mmCIF file with all atom_site columns, C-alpha atoms in Angstrom:
data_model
loop_
_atom_site.group_PDB
_atom_site.id
_atom_site.type_symbol
_atom_site.label_atom_id
_atom_site.label_alt_id
_atom_site.label_comp_id
_atom_site.label_asym_id
_atom_site.label_entity_id
_atom_site.label_seq_id
_atom_site.pdbx_PDB_ins_code
_atom_site.Cartn_x
_atom_site.Cartn_y
_atom_site.Cartn_z
_atom_site.occupancy
_atom_site.B_iso_or_equiv
_atom_site.pdbx_formal_charge
_atom_site.auth_seq_id
_atom_site.auth_comp_id
_atom_site.auth_asym_id
_atom_site.auth_atom_id
_atom_site.pdbx_PDB_model_num
ATOM 1   C CA . MET A 1 1   ? -96.733  115.115 115.228 1.00 40.00 ? 1   MET A CA 1
ATOM 2   C CA . ALA A 1 2   ? -98.348  116.164 111.966 1.00 48.00 ? 2   ALA A CA 1
ATOM 3   C CA . THR A 1 3   ? -101.435 117.673 113.530 1.00 48.00 ? 3   THR A CA 1
ATOM 4   C CA . THR A 1 4   ? -102.354 121.349 113.538 1.00 49.00 ? 4   THR A CA 1
ATOM 5   C CA . SER A 1 5   ? -105.406 123.299 114.547 1.00 46.00 ? 5   SER A CA 1
ATOM 6   C CA . THR A 1 6   ? -106.616 126.509 112.999 1.00 46.00 ? 6   THR A CA 1
ATOM 7   C CA . LYS A 1 7   ? -109.570 128.821 113.449 1.00 42.00 ? 7   LYS A CA 1
ATOM 8   C CA . ARG A 1 8   ? -111.737 129.206 110.367 1.00 45.00 ? 8   ARG A CA 1
ATOM 9   C CA . GLU A 1 9   ? -114.465 131.668 109.438 1.00 38.00 ? 9   GLU A CA 1
ATOM 10  C CA . SER A 1 10  ? -117.579 129.595 108.771 1.00 39.00 ? 10  SER A CA 1
ATOM 11  C CA . ARG A 1 11  ? -119.164 132.427 106.812 1.00 34.00 ? 11  ARG A CA 1
ATOM 12  C CA . LEU A 1 12  ? -116.831 131.402 104.041 1.00 28.00 ? 12  LEU A CA 1
ATOM 13  C CA . SER A 1 13  ? -113.585 133.284 104.459 1.00 30.00 ? 13  SER A CA 1
ATOM 14  C CA . PRO A 1 14  ? -111.040 131.362 102.337 1.00 31.00 ? 14  PRO A CA 1
ATOM 15  C CA . PRO A 1 15  ? -108.564 129.297 104.395 1.00 32.00 ? 15  PRO A CA 1
ATOM 16  C CA . SER A 1 16  ? -105.710 131.359 102.945 1.00 30.00 ? 16  SER A CA 1
ATOM 17  C CA . GLN A 1 17  ? -106.856 134.480 104.785 1.00 28.00 ? 17  GLN A CA 1
ATOM 18  C CA . SER A 1 18  ? -104.872 135.957 107.637 1.00 27.00 ? 18  SER A CA 1
ATOM 19  C CA . PRO A 1 19  ? -104.810 133.780 110.788 1.00 29.00 ? 19  PRO A CA 1
ATOM 20  C CA . ARG A 1 20  ? -106.054 136.859 112.625 1.00 26.00 ? 20  ARG A CA 1
ATOM 21  C CA . SER A 1 21  ? -109.486 136.535 111.004 1.00 30.00 ? 21  SER A CA 1
ATOM 22  C CA . PRO A 1 22  ? -112.329 136.047 113.525 1.00 38.00 ? 22  PRO A CA 1
ATOM 23  C CA . PRO A 1 23  ? -112.860 132.568 115.020 1.00 49.00 ? 23  PRO A CA 1
ATOM 24  C CA . GLU A 1 24  ? -115.421 130.453 113.214 1.00 59.00 ? 24  GLU A CA 1
ATOM 25  C CA . ALA A 1 25  ? -118.897 130.507 114.728 1.00 60.00 ? 25  ALA A CA 1
ATOM 26  C CA . LEU A 1 26  ? -121.552 127.875 114.144 1.00 58.00 ? 26  LEU A CA 1
ATOM 27  C CA . GLN A 1 27  ? -125.048 128.723 115.279 1.00 57.00 ? 27  GLN A CA 1
ATOM 28  C CA . LEU A 1 28  ? -127.041 125.739 116.484 1.00 50.00 ? 28  LEU A CA 1
ATOM 29  C CA . GLY A 1 29  ? -130.488 126.985 117.426 1.00 45.00 ? 29  GLY A CA 1
ATOM 30  C CA . ARG A 1 30  ? -129.850 129.742 119.927 1.00 51.00 ? 30  ARG A CA 1
ATOM 31  C CA . GLU A 1 31  ? -126.359 128.504 120.746 1.00 57.00 ? 31  GLU A CA 1
ATOM 32  C CA . VAL A 1 32  ? -123.298 129.864 118.960 1.00 60.00 ? 32  VAL A CA 1
ATOM 33  C CA . LEU A 1 33  ? -120.270 127.579 119.038 1.00 60.00 ? 33  LEU A CA 1
ATOM 34  C CA . ALA A 1 34  ? -116.698 128.558 118.226 1.00 63.00 ? 34  ALA A CA 1
ATOM 35  C CA . ILE A 1 35  ? -115.107 125.675 116.338 1.00 68.00 ? 35  ILE A CA 1
ATOM 36  C CA . GLU A 1 36  ? -111.574 124.668 115.507 1.00 83.00 ? 36  GLU A CA 1
ATOM 37  C CA . VAL A 1 37  ? -110.587 122.865 112.300 1.00 93.00 ? 37  VAL A CA 1
ATOM 38  C CA . THR A 1 38  ? -107.869 120.273 112.871 1.00 95.00 ? 38  THR A CA 1
ATOM 39  C CA . VAL A 1 39  ? -105.567 119.199 110.050 1.00 96.00 ? 39  VAL A CA 1
ATOM 40  C CA . CYS A 1 40  ? -103.955 115.819 110.635 1.00 96.00 ? 40  CYS A CA 1
ATOM 41  C CA . ARG A 1 41  ? -101.585 113.511 108.749 1.00 95.00 ? 41  ARG A CA 1
ATOM 42  C CA . ASP A 1 42  ? -100.765 111.239 111.675 1.00 95.00 ? 42  ASP A CA 1
ATOM 43  C CA . PRO A 1 43  ? -103.107 108.217 112.026 1.00 94.00 ? 43  PRO A CA 1
ATOM 44  C CA . SER A 1 44  ? -102.813 108.372 115.804 1.00 93.00 ? 44  SER A CA 1
ATOM 45  C CA . GLY A 1 45  ? -104.412 111.831 115.812 1.00 95.00 ? 45  GLY A CA 1
ATOM 46  C CA . MET A 1 46  ? -107.190 111.145 113.334 1.00 97.00 ? 46  MET A CA 1
ATOM 47  C CA . PRO A 1 47  ? -110.769 110.162 114.242 1.00 97.00 ? 47  PRO A CA 1
ATOM 48  C CA . ASP A 1 48  ? -111.093 106.410 114.610 1.00 96.00 ? 48  ASP A CA 1
ATOM 49  C CA . VAL A 1 49  ? -113.038 104.163 112.258 1.00 97.00 ? 49  VAL A CA 1
ATOM 50  C CA . ALA A 1 50  ? -116.027 103.864 114.590 1.00 97.00 ? 50  ALA A CA 1
ATOM 51  C CA . GLU A 1 51  ? -116.358 107.649 114.833 1.00 97.00 ? 51  GLU A CA 1
ATOM 52  C CA . VAL A 1 52  ? -116.264 108.016 111.055 1.00 97.00 ? 52  VAL A CA 1
ATOM 53  C CA . GLU A 1 53  ? -118.843 105.261 110.610 1.00 97.00 ? 53  GLU A CA 1
ATOM 54  C CA . SER A 1 54  ? -121.161 106.956 113.108 1.00 96.00 ? 54  SER A CA 1
ATOM 55  C CA . LEU A 1 55  ? -120.733 110.331 111.403 1.00 96.00 ? 55  LEU A CA 1
ATOM 56  C CA . TYR A 1 56  ? -121.271 108.830 107.945 1.00 96.00 ? 56  TYR A CA 1
ATOM 57  C CA . PHE A 1 57  ? -124.531 107.174 108.934 1.00 95.00 ? 57  PHE A CA 1
ATOM 58  C CA . ALA A 1 58  ? -125.750 110.321 110.691 1.00 94.00 ? 58  ALA A CA 1
ATOM 59  C CA . ALA A 1 59  ? -124.898 112.430 107.626 1.00 92.00 ? 59  ALA A CA 1
ATOM 60  C CA . PHE A 1 60  ? -126.252 110.143 104.911 1.00 91.00 ? 60  PHE A CA 1
ATOM 61  C CA . GLY A 1 61  ? -128.679 107.761 106.585 1.00 88.00 ? 61  GLY A CA 1
ATOM 62  C CA . GLU A 1 62  ? -131.585 110.227 106.710 1.00 84.00 ? 62  GLU A CA 1
ATOM 63  C CA . LYS A 1 63  ? -133.850 111.473 103.923 1.00 80.00 ? 63  LYS A CA 1
ATOM 64  C CA . PRO A 1 64  ? -133.330 112.053 101.081 1.00 78.00 ? 64  PRO A CA 1
ATOM 65  C CA . LEU A 1 65  ? -130.175 109.893 100.802 1.00 80.00 ? 65  LEU A CA 1
ATOM 66  C CA . ARG A 1 66  ? -131.190 107.003 103.077 1.00 87.00 ? 66  ARG A CA 1
ATOM 67  C CA . GLU A 1 67  ? -127.864 105.187 102.915 1.00 89.00 ? 67  GLU A CA 1
ATOM 68  C CA . SER A 1 68  ? -127.577 101.978 104.936 1.00 90.00 ? 68  SER A CA 1
ATOM 69  C CA . ARG A 1 69  ? -125.458 101.107 107.940 1.00 93.00 ? 69  ARG A CA 1
ATOM 70  C CA . LYS A 1 70  ? -123.685 98.592  105.699 1.00 94.00 ? 70  LYS A CA 1
ATOM 71  C CA . THR A 1 71  ? -122.642 101.411 103.370 1.00 93.00 ? 71  THR A CA 1
ATOM 72  C CA . ALA A 1 72  ? -121.460 103.481 106.338 1.00 94.00 ? 72  ALA A CA 1
ATOM 73  C CA . ALA A 1 73  ? -119.377 100.519 107.514 1.00 95.00 ? 73  ALA A CA 1
ATOM 74  C CA . GLN A 1 74  ? -117.859 100.048 104.048 1.00 94.00 ? 74  GLN A CA 1
ATOM 75  C CA . PHE A 1 75  ? -116.834 103.697 103.748 1.00 95.00 ? 75  PHE A CA 1
ATOM 76  C CA . SER A 1 76  ? -115.368 103.751 107.252 1.00 96.00 ? 76  SER A CA 1
ATOM 77  C CA . GLN A 1 77  ? -113.451 100.511 106.646 1.00 97.00 ? 77  GLN A CA 1
ATOM 78  C CA . LEU A 1 78  ? -111.941 102.013 103.494 1.00 96.00 ? 78  LEU A CA 1
ATOM 79  C CA . TYR A 1 79  ? -110.851 104.996 105.562 1.00 97.00 ? 79  TYR A CA 1
ATOM 80  C CA . GLY A 1 80  ? -109.252 102.618 108.057 1.00 96.00 ? 80  GLY A CA 1
ATOM 81  C CA . LEU A 1 81  ? -107.303 100.899 105.291 1.00 96.00 ? 81  LEU A CA 1
ATOM 82  C CA . LEU A 1 82  ? -106.093 104.173 103.796 1.00 97.00 ? 82  LEU A CA 1
ATOM 83  C CA . SER A 1 83  ? -105.340 106.028 107.033 1.00 95.00 ? 83  SER A CA 1
ATOM 84  C CA . SER A 1 84  ? -101.772 104.711 107.233 1.00 93.00 ? 84  SER A CA 1
ATOM 85  C CA . ARG A 1 85  ? -100.794 106.259 103.888 1.00 96.00 ? 85  ARG A CA 1
ATOM 86  C CA . ALA A 1 86  ? -98.008  108.795 104.278 1.00 96.00 ? 86  ALA A CA 1
ATOM 87  C CA . ASP A 1 87  ? -99.718  111.159 101.820 1.00 97.00 ? 87  ASP A CA 1
ATOM 88  C CA . LEU A 1 88  ? -103.194 111.008 103.341 1.00 98.00 ? 88  LEU A CA 1
ATOM 89  C CA . VAL A 1 89  ? -104.553 114.273 104.752 1.00 98.00 ? 89  VAL A CA 1
ATOM 90  C CA . SER A 1 90  ? -107.578 114.580 107.016 1.00 98.00 ? 90  SER A CA 1
ATOM 91  C CA . VAL A 1 91  ? -109.434 117.568 108.432 1.00 97.00 ? 91  VAL A CA 1
ATOM 92  C CA . PHE A 1 92  ? -112.101 117.501 111.094 1.00 97.00 ? 92  PHE A CA 1
ATOM 93  C CA . VAL A 1 93  ? -114.073 119.525 113.595 1.00 94.00 ? 93  VAL A CA 1
ATOM 94  C CA . ARG A 1 94  ? -115.075 118.448 117.076 1.00 92.00 ? 94  ARG A CA 1
ATOM 95  C CA . VAL A 1 95  ? -117.756 120.180 119.097 1.00 85.00 ? 95  VAL A CA 1
ATOM 96  C CA . PRO A 1 96  ? -116.284 121.941 122.130 1.00 81.00 ? 96  PRO A CA 1
ATOM 97  C CA . GLN A 1 97  ? -116.937 120.236 125.461 1.00 81.00 ? 97  GLN A CA 1
ATOM 98  C CA . SER A 1 98  ? -118.698 117.145 124.074 1.00 86.00 ? 98  SER A CA 1
ATOM 99  C CA . GLY A 1 99  ? -115.920 116.250 121.630 1.00 89.00 ? 99  GLY A CA 1
ATOM 100 C CA . GLU A 1 100 ? -118.515 115.012 119.130 1.00 91.00 ? 100 GLU A CA 1
ATOM 101 C CA . LEU A 1 101 ? -117.276 114.774 115.553 1.00 94.00 ? 101 LEU A CA 1
ATOM 102 C CA . ALA A 1 102 ? -119.234 117.461 113.699 1.00 93.00 ? 102 ALA A CA 1
ATOM 103 C CA . GLY A 1 103 ? -117.530 117.188 110.307 1.00 96.00 ? 103 GLY A CA 1
ATOM 104 C CA . PHE A 1 104 ? -114.757 115.251 108.609 1.00 97.00 ? 104 PHE A CA 1
ATOM 105 C CA . ALA A 1 105 ? -113.011 115.046 105.235 1.00 98.00 ? 105 ALA A CA 1
ATOM 106 C CA . TYR A 1 106 ? -109.974 113.199 103.929 1.00 98.00 ? 106 TYR A CA 1
ATOM 107 C CA . GLY A 1 107 ? -108.152 112.207 100.778 1.00 98.00 ? 107 GLY A CA 1
ATOM 108 C CA . HIS A 1 108 ? -104.825 111.636 99.049  1.00 98.00 ? 108 HIS A CA 1
ATOM 109 C CA . PRO A 1 109 ? -103.214 112.185 95.634  1.00 98.00 ? 109 PRO A CA 1
ATOM 110 C CA . TRP A 1 110 ? -104.518 109.812 92.953  1.00 98.00 ? 110 TRP A CA 1
ATOM 111 C CA . LEU A 1 111 ? -102.089 107.770 90.842  1.00 98.00 ? 111 LEU A CA 1
ATOM 112 C CA . TRP A 1 112 ? -103.503 105.273 88.400  1.00 98.00 ? 112 TRP A CA 1
ATOM 113 C CA . THR A 1 113 ? -100.482 102.972 88.807  1.00 97.00 ? 113 THR A CA 1
ATOM 114 C CA . GLU A 1 114 ? -101.599 102.331 92.405  1.00 97.00 ? 114 GLU A CA 1
ATOM 115 C CA . GLN A 1 115 ? -105.161 101.417 91.469  1.00 96.00 ? 115 GLN A CA 1
ATOM 116 C CA . THR A 1 116 ? -105.698 97.677  91.143  1.00 95.00 ? 116 THR A CA 1
ATOM 117 C CA . ASP A 1 117 ? -109.198 97.161  92.578  1.00 95.00 ? 117 ASP A CA 1
ATOM 118 C CA . GLU A 1 118 ? -112.429 96.580  90.683  1.00 96.00 ? 118 GLU A CA 1
ATOM 119 C CA . TRP A 1 119 ? -113.901 99.981  91.622  1.00 96.00 ? 119 TRP A CA 1
ATOM 120 C CA . ALA A 1 120 ? -110.964 101.842 90.103  1.00 97.00 ? 120 ALA A CA 1
ATOM 121 C CA . GLY A 1 121 ? -111.155 99.674  86.986  1.00 97.00 ? 121 GLY A CA 1
ATOM 122 C CA . GLN A 1 122 ? -114.787 100.587 86.553  1.00 97.00 ? 122 GLN A CA 1
ATOM 123 C CA . LEU A 1 123 ? -113.959 104.262 87.088  1.00 98.00 ? 123 LEU A CA 1
ATOM 124 C CA . TRP A 1 124 ? -111.336 104.098 84.319  1.00 98.00 ? 124 TRP A CA 1
ATOM 125 C CA . HIS A 1 125 ? -113.694 102.281 81.960  1.00 97.00 ? 125 HIS A CA 1
ATOM 126 C CA . ARG A 1 126 ? -116.687 104.555 82.476  1.00 97.00 ? 126 ARG A CA 1
ATOM 127 C CA . LEU A 1 127 ? -114.725 107.800 82.234  1.00 98.00 ? 127 LEU A CA 1
ATOM 128 C CA . GLY A 1 128 ? -112.971 106.780 79.037  1.00 97.00 ? 128 GLY A CA 1
ATOM 129 C CA . ASP A 1 129 ? -110.508 109.399 77.828  1.00 96.00 ? 129 ASP A CA 1
ATOM 130 C CA . ALA A 1 130 ? -111.456 111.682 80.734  1.00 97.00 ? 130 ALA A CA 1
ATOM 131 C CA . ALA A 1 131 ? -109.877 109.204 83.179  1.00 98.00 ? 131 ALA A CA 1
ATOM 132 C CA . THR A 1 132 ? -106.438 110.633 82.432  1.00 97.00 ? 132 THR A CA 1
ATOM 133 C CA . HIS A 1 133 ? -107.574 113.964 83.894  1.00 96.00 ? 133 HIS A CA 1
ATOM 134 C CA . LEU A 1 134 ? -107.590 112.388 87.375  1.00 98.00 ? 134 LEU A CA 1
ATOM 135 C CA . GLU A 1 135 ? -103.910 111.483 87.340  1.00 98.00 ? 135 GLU A CA 1
ATOM 136 C CA . GLY A 1 136 ? -102.018 113.362 90.043  1.00 97.00 ? 136 GLY A CA 1
ATOM 137 C CA . ARG A 1 137 ? -105.100 115.158 91.320  1.00 98.00 ? 137 ARG A CA 1
ATOM 138 C CA . PHE A 1 138 ? -105.969 115.069 95.006  1.00 98.00 ? 138 PHE A CA 1
ATOM 139 C CA . ALA A 1 139 ? -108.827 112.588 95.481  1.00 98.00 ? 139 ALA A CA 1
ATOM 140 C CA . VAL A 1 140 ? -111.405 113.667 98.073  1.00 98.00 ? 140 VAL A CA 1
ATOM 141 C CA . TYR A 1 141 ? -112.662 110.364 99.443  1.00 98.00 ? 141 TYR A CA 1
ATOM 142 C CA . LEU A 1 142 ? -115.182 111.643 101.941 1.00 98.00 ? 142 LEU A CA 1
ATOM 143 C CA . LEU A 1 143 ? -116.740 114.894 103.108 1.00 97.00 ? 143 LEU A CA 1
ATOM 144 C CA . ALA A 1 144 ? -119.394 114.500 105.800 1.00 97.00 ? 144 ALA A CA 1
ATOM 145 C CA . VAL A 1 145 ? -121.118 116.930 108.166 1.00 95.00 ? 145 VAL A CA 1
ATOM 146 C CA . ARG A 1 146 ? -123.433 115.923 110.991 1.00 93.00 ? 146 ARG A CA 1
ATOM 147 C CA . PRO A 1 147 ? -126.997 117.146 110.266 1.00 91.00 ? 147 PRO A CA 1
ATOM 148 C CA . SER A 1 148 ? -127.067 119.382 113.356 1.00 87.00 ? 148 SER A CA 1
ATOM 149 C CA . TYR A 1 149 ? -124.228 121.485 111.934 1.00 87.00 ? 149 TYR A CA 1
ATOM 150 C CA . ARG A 1 150 ? -125.288 121.818 108.307 1.00 85.00 ? 150 ARG A CA 1
ATOM 151 C CA . ARG A 1 151 ? -126.105 125.025 106.451 1.00 83.00 ? 151 ARG A CA 1
ATOM 152 C CA . GLN A 1 152 ? -123.481 126.945 108.422 1.00 83.00 ? 152 GLN A CA 1
ATOM 153 C CA . GLY A 1 153 ? -120.700 126.719 105.845 1.00 88.00 ? 153 GLY A CA 1
ATOM 154 C CA . LEU A 1 154 ? -118.877 123.925 107.654 1.00 92.00 ? 154 LEU A CA 1
ATOM 155 C CA . GLY A 1 155 ? -118.723 121.618 104.631 1.00 94.00 ? 155 GLY A CA 1
ATOM 156 C CA . ARG A 1 156 ? -117.224 124.381 102.516 1.00 94.00 ? 156 ARG A CA 1
ATOM 157 C CA . VAL A 1 157 ? -114.682 125.244 105.216 1.00 93.00 ? 157 VAL A CA 1
ATOM 158 C CA . LEU A 1 158 ? -113.642 121.596 105.554 1.00 96.00 ? 158 LEU A CA 1
ATOM 159 C CA . LEU A 1 159 ? -113.264 121.164 101.797 1.00 97.00 ? 159 LEU A CA 1
ATOM 160 C CA . ARG A 1 160 ? -111.229 124.347 101.375 1.00 96.00 ? 160 ARG A CA 1
ATOM 161 C CA . THR A 1 161 ? -109.051 123.514 104.366 1.00 96.00 ? 161 THR A CA 1
ATOM 162 C CA . LEU A 1 162 ? -108.427 119.978 103.102 1.00 97.00 ? 162 LEU A CA 1
ATOM 163 C CA . LEU A 1 163 ? -107.267 121.151 99.689  1.00 98.00 ? 163 LEU A CA 1
ATOM 164 C CA . GLU A 1 164 ? -105.129 123.908 101.157 1.00 97.00 ? 164 GLU A CA 1
ATOM 165 C CA . ALA A 1 165 ? -103.499 121.547 103.671 1.00 97.00 ? 165 ALA A CA 1
ATOM 166 C CA . ALA A 1 166 ? -102.752 119.075 100.883 1.00 97.00 ? 166 ALA A CA 1
ATOM 167 C CA . GLY A 1 167 ? -101.306 121.824 98.683  1.00 97.00 ? 167 GLY A CA 1
ATOM 168 C CA . ALA A 1 168 ? -103.754 120.666 96.041  1.00 97.00 ? 168 ALA A CA 1
ATOM 169 C CA . GLU A 1 169 ? -104.509 123.059 93.199  1.00 95.00 ? 169 GLU A CA 1
ATOM 170 C CA . ARG A 1 170 ? -106.200 120.222 91.306  1.00 98.00 ? 170 ARG A CA 1
ATOM 171 C CA . ALA A 1 171 ? -108.626 117.730 92.846  1.00 98.00 ? 171 ALA A CA 1
ATOM 172 C CA . TRP A 1 172 ? -111.461 115.349 92.049  1.00 98.00 ? 172 TRP A CA 1
ATOM 173 C CA . LEU A 1 173 ? -114.322 113.550 93.764  1.00 98.00 ? 173 LEU A CA 1
ATOM 174 C CA . ILE A 1 174 ? -117.378 111.485 92.937  1.00 97.00 ? 174 ILE A CA 1
ATOM 175 C CA . THR A 1 175 ? -120.860 112.296 94.177  1.00 95.00 ? 175 THR A CA 1
ATOM 176 C CA . ARG A 1 176 ? -124.498 111.488 93.497  1.00 92.00 ? 176 ARG A CA 1
ATOM 177 C CA . ASP A 1 177 ? -125.725 112.896 90.213  1.00 94.00 ? 177 ASP A CA 1
ATOM 178 C CA . GLU A 1 178 ? -128.642 114.601 91.941  1.00 89.00 ? 178 GLU A CA 1
ATOM 179 C CA . PRO A 1 179 ? -129.494 118.191 92.951  1.00 89.00 ? 179 PRO A CA 1
ATOM 180 C CA . THR A 1 180 ? -128.306 117.734 96.544  1.00 88.00 ? 180 THR A CA 1
ATOM 181 C CA . PRO A 1 181 ? -127.006 120.541 98.798  1.00 89.00 ? 181 PRO A CA 1
ATOM 182 C CA . ALA A 1 182 ? -123.531 119.033 98.393  1.00 91.00 ? 182 ALA A CA 1
ATOM 183 C CA . MET A 1 183 ? -123.786 119.288 94.616  1.00 94.00 ? 183 MET A CA 1
ATOM 184 C CA . GLY A 1 184 ? -124.819 122.921 94.923  1.00 94.00 ? 184 GLY A CA 1
ATOM 185 C CA . MET A 1 185 ? -121.800 123.634 97.103  1.00 95.00 ? 185 MET A CA 1
ATOM 186 C CA . TYR A 1 186 ? -119.391 121.949 94.691  1.00 97.00 ? 186 TYR A CA 1
ATOM 187 C CA . MET A 1 187 ? -120.733 123.899 91.741  1.00 96.00 ? 187 MET A CA 1
ATOM 188 C CA . ALA A 1 188 ? -120.548 127.159 93.691  1.00 95.00 ? 188 ALA A CA 1
ATOM 189 C CA . GLU A 1 189 ? -116.912 126.348 94.491  1.00 96.00 ? 189 GLU A CA 1
ATOM 190 C CA . GLY A 1 190 ? -116.064 125.909 90.819  1.00 97.00 ? 190 GLY A CA 1
ATOM 191 C CA . TRP A 1 191 ? -116.083 122.118 90.490  1.00 98.00 ? 191 TRP A CA 1
ATOM 192 C CA . GLN A 1 192 ? -116.991 120.841 87.030  1.00 97.00 ? 192 GLN A CA 1
ATOM 193 C CA . PRO A 1 193 ? -118.338 117.458 85.831  1.00 98.00 ? 193 PRO A CA 1
ATOM 194 C CA . VAL A 1 194 ? -116.061 115.364 83.606  1.00 97.00 ? 194 VAL A CA 1
ATOM 195 C CA . GLY A 1 195 ? -118.125 112.192 83.321  1.00 97.00 ? 195 GLY A CA 1
ATOM 196 C CA . HIS A 1 196 ? -119.697 109.347 85.252  1.00 97.00 ? 196 HIS A CA 1
ATOM 197 C CA . GLY A 1 197 ? -118.000 106.690 87.346  1.00 97.00 ? 197 GLY A CA 1
ATOM 198 C CA . PRO A 1 198 ? -119.014 103.665 89.417  1.00 95.00 ? 198 PRO A CA 1
ATOM 199 C CA . ASP A 1 199 ? -122.450 103.544 90.965  1.00 92.00 ? 199 ASP A CA 1
ATOM 200 C CA . THR A 1 200 ? -123.045 105.492 94.161  1.00 88.00 ? 200 THR A CA 1
ATOM 201 C CA . PRO A 1 201 ? -125.158 103.976 96.980  1.00 85.00 ? 201 PRO A CA 1
ATOM 202 C CA . ASN A 1 202 ? -128.371 104.976 95.166  1.00 81.00 ? 202 ASN A CA 1
ATOM 203 C CA . GLY A 1 203 ? -127.546 102.465 92.438  1.00 85.00 ? 203 GLY A CA 1
ATOM 204 C CA . ARG A 1 204 ? -126.897 105.093 89.765  1.00 89.00 ? 204 ARG A CA 1
ATOM 205 C CA . PRO A 1 205 ? -123.572 106.111 88.194  1.00 95.00 ? 205 PRO A CA 1
ATOM 206 C CA . GLY A 1 206 ? -121.821 108.731 90.293  1.00 95.00 ? 206 GLY A CA 1
ATOM 207 C CA . LEU A 1 207 ? -120.866 112.078 88.799  1.00 97.00 ? 207 LEU A CA 1
ATOM 208 C CA . VAL A 1 208 ? -117.123 112.744 88.743  1.00 98.00 ? 208 VAL A CA 1
ATOM 209 C CA . LEU A 1 209 ? -116.235 116.376 89.451  1.00 98.00 ? 209 LEU A CA 1
ATOM 210 C CA . THR A 1 210 ? -112.866 118.105 89.146  1.00 98.00 ? 210 THR A CA 1
ATOM 211 C CA . VAL A 1 211 ? -111.501 121.482 90.153  1.00 98.00 ? 211 VAL A CA 1
ATOM 212 C CA . GLY A 1 212 ? -108.343 123.237 89.031  1.00 95.00 ? 212 GLY A CA 1
#
């Protein structure tokens, strides 16, 4: 079973630190919750499509993003299609006791020879020469945190854990080209823009970021 659990320090200790570092603590109002980050490569141990759809809509359906339930369904269906890949890595956090999915991220290495869909074609066309920089990089398909657990460092912990678990020194993702909290986190983590790709749900070209 390719599933492991590890304690992470939500106040931004790098995942490579000693496993003896203090358990991660998320403060929700007056309640402090110890959380466990699970790394999983086995589809049977990953969150199901319905859970990911619910999390996606909770994370992106509110202001200022206001993404639709249709978009949430599309992103979760893509996850369902990709989840059987042998090289896919997922990381997630469940709230103790309730089991609610608080945060989730997943991805896999990107090879242009595998990309035959219209979205990938548009990505190649819009990036131009920069498209070659994505070859072999780990593609982060989704990073989502439930609103109740934001601003505690959980998104950063999930992203770092995902890249570490994948052994990825080089990665890429696409995000809204807007001053969102997510964009601020990516920039603080050293991600750099390389160009624009297909439109994001706001109808504008997404910004492609790379690291490494």
